[in-house]
Coordinates of C-alpha atoms and ligand atoms in Angstrom, one line a residue:
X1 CA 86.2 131.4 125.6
X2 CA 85.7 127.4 125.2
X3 CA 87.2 126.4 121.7
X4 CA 85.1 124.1 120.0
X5 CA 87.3 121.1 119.2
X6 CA 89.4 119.3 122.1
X7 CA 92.8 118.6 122.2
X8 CA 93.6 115.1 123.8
X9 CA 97.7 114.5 124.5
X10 CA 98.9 111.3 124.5
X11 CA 99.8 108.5 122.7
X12 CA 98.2 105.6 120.6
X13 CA 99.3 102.9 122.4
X14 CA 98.5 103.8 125.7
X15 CA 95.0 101.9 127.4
X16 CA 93.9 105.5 128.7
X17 CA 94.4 107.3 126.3
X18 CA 92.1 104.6 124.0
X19 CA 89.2 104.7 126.6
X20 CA 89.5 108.5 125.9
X21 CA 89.8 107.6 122.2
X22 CA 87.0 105.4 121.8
X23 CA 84.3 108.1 124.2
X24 CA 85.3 111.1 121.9
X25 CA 84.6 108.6 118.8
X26 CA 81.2 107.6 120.4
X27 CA 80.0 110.8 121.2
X28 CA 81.2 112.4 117.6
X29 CA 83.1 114.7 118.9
X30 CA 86.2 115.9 116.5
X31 CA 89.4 116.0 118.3
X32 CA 92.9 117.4 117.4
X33 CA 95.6 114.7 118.6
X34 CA 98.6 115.9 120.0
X35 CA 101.5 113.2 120.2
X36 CA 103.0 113.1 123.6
X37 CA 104.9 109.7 124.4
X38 CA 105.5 108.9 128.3
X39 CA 108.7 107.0 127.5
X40 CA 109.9 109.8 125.6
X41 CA 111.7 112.8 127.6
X42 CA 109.7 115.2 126.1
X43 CA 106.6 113.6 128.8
X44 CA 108.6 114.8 131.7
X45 CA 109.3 118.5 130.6
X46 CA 108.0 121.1 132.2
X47 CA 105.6 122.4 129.5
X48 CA 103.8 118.7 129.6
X49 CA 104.0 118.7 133.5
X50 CA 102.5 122.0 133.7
X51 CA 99.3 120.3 132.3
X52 CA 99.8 117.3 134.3
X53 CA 101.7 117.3 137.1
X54 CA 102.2 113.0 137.2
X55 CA 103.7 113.1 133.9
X56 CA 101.1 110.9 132.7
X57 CA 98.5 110.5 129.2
X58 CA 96.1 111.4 128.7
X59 CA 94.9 115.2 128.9
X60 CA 92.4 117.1 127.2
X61 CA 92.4 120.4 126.5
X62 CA 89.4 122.3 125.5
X63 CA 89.9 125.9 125.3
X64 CA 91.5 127.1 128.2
X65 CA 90.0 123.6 130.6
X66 CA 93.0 121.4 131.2
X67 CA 91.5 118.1 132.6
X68 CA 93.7 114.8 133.2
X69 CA 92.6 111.7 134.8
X70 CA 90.7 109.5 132.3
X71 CA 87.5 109.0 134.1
X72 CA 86.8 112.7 134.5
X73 CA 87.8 113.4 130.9
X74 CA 85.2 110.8 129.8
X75 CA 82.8 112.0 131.8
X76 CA 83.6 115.3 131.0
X77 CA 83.3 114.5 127.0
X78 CA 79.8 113.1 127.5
X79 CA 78.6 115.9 129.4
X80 CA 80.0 118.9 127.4
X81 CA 79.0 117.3 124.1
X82 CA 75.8 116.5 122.4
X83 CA 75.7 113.2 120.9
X84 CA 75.0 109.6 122.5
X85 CA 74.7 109.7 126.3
X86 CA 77.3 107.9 127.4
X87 CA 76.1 107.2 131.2
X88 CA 72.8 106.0 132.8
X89 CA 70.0 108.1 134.1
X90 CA 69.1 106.2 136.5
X91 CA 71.2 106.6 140.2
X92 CA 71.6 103.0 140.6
X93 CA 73.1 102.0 137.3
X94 CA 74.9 105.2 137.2
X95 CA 76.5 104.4 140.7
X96 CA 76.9 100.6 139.0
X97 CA 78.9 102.5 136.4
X98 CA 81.3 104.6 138.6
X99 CA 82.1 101.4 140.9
X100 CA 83.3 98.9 137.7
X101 CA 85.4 101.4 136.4
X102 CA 86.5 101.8 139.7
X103 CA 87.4 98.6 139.8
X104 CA 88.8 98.3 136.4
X105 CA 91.6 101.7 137.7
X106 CA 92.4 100.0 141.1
X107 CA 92.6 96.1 140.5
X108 CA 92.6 95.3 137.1
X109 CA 94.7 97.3 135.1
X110 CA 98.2 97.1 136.8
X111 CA 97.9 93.1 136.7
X112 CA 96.8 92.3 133.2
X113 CA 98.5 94.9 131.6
X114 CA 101.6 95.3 133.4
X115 CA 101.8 92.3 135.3
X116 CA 100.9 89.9 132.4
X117 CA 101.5 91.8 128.7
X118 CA 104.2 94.0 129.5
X119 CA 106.1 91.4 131.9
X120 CA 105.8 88.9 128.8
X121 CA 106.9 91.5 125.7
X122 CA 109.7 92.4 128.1
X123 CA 110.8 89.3 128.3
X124 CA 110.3 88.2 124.7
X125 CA 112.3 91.3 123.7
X126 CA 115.2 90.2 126.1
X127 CA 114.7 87.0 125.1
X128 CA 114.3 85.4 128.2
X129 CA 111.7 83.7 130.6
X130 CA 108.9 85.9 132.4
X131 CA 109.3 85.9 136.5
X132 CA 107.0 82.7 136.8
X133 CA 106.0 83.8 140.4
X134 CA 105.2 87.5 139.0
X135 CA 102.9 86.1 136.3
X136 CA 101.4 83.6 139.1
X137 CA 100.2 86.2 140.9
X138 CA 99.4 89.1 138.0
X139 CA 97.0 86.6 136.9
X140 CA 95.5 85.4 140.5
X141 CA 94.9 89.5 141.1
X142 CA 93.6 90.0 137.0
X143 CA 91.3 86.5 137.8
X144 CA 90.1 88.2 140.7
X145 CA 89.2 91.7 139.2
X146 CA 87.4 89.8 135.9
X147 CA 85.2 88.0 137.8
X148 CA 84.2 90.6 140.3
X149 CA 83.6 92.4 136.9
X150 CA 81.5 89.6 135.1
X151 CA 79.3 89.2 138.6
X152 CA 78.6 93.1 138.2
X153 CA 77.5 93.2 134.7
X154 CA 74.4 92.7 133.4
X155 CA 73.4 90.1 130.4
X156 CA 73.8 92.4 128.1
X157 CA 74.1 93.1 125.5
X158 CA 76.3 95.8 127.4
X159 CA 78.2 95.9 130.6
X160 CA 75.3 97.8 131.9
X161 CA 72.4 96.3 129.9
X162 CA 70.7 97.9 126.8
X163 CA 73.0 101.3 126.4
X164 CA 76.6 101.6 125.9
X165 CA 78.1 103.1 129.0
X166 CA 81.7 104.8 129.7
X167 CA 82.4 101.6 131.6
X168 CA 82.2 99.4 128.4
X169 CA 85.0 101.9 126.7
X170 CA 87.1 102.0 130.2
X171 CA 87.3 98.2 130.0
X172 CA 87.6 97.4 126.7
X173 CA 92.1 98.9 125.5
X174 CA 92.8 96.5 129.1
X175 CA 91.6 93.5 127.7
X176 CA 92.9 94.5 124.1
X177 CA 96.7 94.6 125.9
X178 CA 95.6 91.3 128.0
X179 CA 94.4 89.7 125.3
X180 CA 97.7 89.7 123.4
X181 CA 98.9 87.3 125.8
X182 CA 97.5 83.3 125.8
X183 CA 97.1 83.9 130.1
X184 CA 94.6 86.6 129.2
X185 CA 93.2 85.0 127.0
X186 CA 92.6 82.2 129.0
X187 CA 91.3 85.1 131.9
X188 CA 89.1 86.4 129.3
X189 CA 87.4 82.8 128.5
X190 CA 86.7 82.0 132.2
X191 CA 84.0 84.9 132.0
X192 CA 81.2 84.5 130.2
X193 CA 79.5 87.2 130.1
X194 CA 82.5 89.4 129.2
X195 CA 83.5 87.2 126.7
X196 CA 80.8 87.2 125.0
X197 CA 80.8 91.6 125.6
X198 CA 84.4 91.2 124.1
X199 CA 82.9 89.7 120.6
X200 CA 80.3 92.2 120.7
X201 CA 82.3 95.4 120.7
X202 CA 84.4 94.3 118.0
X203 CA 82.2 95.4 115.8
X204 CA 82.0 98.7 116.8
X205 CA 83.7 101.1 114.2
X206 CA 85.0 103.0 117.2
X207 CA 87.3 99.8 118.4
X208 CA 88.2 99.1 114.7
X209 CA 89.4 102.6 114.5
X210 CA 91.8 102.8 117.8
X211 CA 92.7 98.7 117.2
X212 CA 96.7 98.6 119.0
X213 CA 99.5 97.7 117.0
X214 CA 100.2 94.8 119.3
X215 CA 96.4 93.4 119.3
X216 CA 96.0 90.6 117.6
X217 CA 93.3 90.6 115.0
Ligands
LIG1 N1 94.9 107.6 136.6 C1 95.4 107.9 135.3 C2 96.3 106.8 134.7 C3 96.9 107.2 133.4 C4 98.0 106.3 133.1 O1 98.6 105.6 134.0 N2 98.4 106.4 131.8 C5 99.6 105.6 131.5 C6 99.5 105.2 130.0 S1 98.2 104.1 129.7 C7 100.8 106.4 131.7 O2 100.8 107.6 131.5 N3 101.9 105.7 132.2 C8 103.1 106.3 132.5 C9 103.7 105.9 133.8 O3 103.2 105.0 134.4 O4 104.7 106.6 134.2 C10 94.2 108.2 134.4 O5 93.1 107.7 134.7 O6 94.3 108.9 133.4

């Protein structure tokens, strides 16, 4: 028997667990948080493992469906739900969809929020210099990814024209944690048409609401 309210694990601060944030928000669905932090212990037990066997956020449950890996879950929430679609009807701009957040999983998100933000806090917080040559090339591979993204997307006013899609809400917590950091930002102002997609969604109550403690305002 499907209980009616999901239960998403995970934490605020991570990126995926946002873009499943900001898709249950969209939709309307209610959802009963439950805090699991990755760089506590508790991630790696075996109760949390049981659910997901990497260890990693997010995962929703609803009822007795366990599903982890963020781009199923938000397709997954859009599909179980009533409420605003959240994809395209038609093949071609669905299939435009899957392949930038495709993109955003395997070449964006390691470099500009690993690579670039989390290099740089680290570094702060020790209170020395970043690896110059690791930030040379995070950004070179982030450059790369951003303007394969802005080629793909349409002129708006969303990344795949008139509707709000899943891949506006997949890209969105990667370029909050990049923007923290004056090389994303910089990224971020090389691309026009995401740039001005970046203003855009920071309207939406849904980005208000998940906003990062890091993220500047
Ligand atoms: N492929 C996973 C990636 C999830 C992921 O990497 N989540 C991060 C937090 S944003 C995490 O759990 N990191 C822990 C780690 O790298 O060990 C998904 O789409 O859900």
């Amino acid at each position: 028997m499907r209980a009616t309210e999901p239960q998403l694990l995970g934490a605020g601060y991570s990126v995926y667990v946002r873009v499943t944030r900001l898709a249950l928000i969209e939709k309307g669905v209610a959802f009963d948080p439950v805090e699991v932090d990755i760089f506590d212990a508790h991630a790696n037990d075996a109760a949390y493992l049981k659910l997901h066997p990497f260890g990693r956020i997010p995962t929703l449950r609803h009822g007795d469906f366990v599903l982890y890996e963020t781009a199923a879950i938000t397709r997954y929430v859009d599909e179980a739900f009533p409420g605003p679609a959240l994809q395209p009807t038609d093949t071609q701009a669905r299939a435009r969809m899957v392949q930038m957040i495709g993109i955003m999983d395997s070449y964006l998100y390691r470099p500009l929020v690993w690579g670039l933000h989390v290099a740089l806090d680290d570094a702060a917080k020790a209170g020395r210099p970043a690896d110059a040559a690791g930030l040379a090339k995070a950004m070179m591979k982030a450059r790369q990814a951003l303007r394969a993204l802005d080629d793909l997307a349409s002129d708006g006013p969303w990344l795949l024209g008139e509707s709000l899609s899943l891949a506006d809400l997949h890209l969105l917590p990667m370029l909050a944690y990049g923007r923290v950091t004056a090389e994303g930002r910089v990224l971020l102002s090389e691309q026009k048409k995401l740039q001005t997609w970046w203003k855009l969604m920071q309207a939406r109550p849904s980005v208000v609401a998940t906003r990062f403690a890091a993220e500047a305002p």
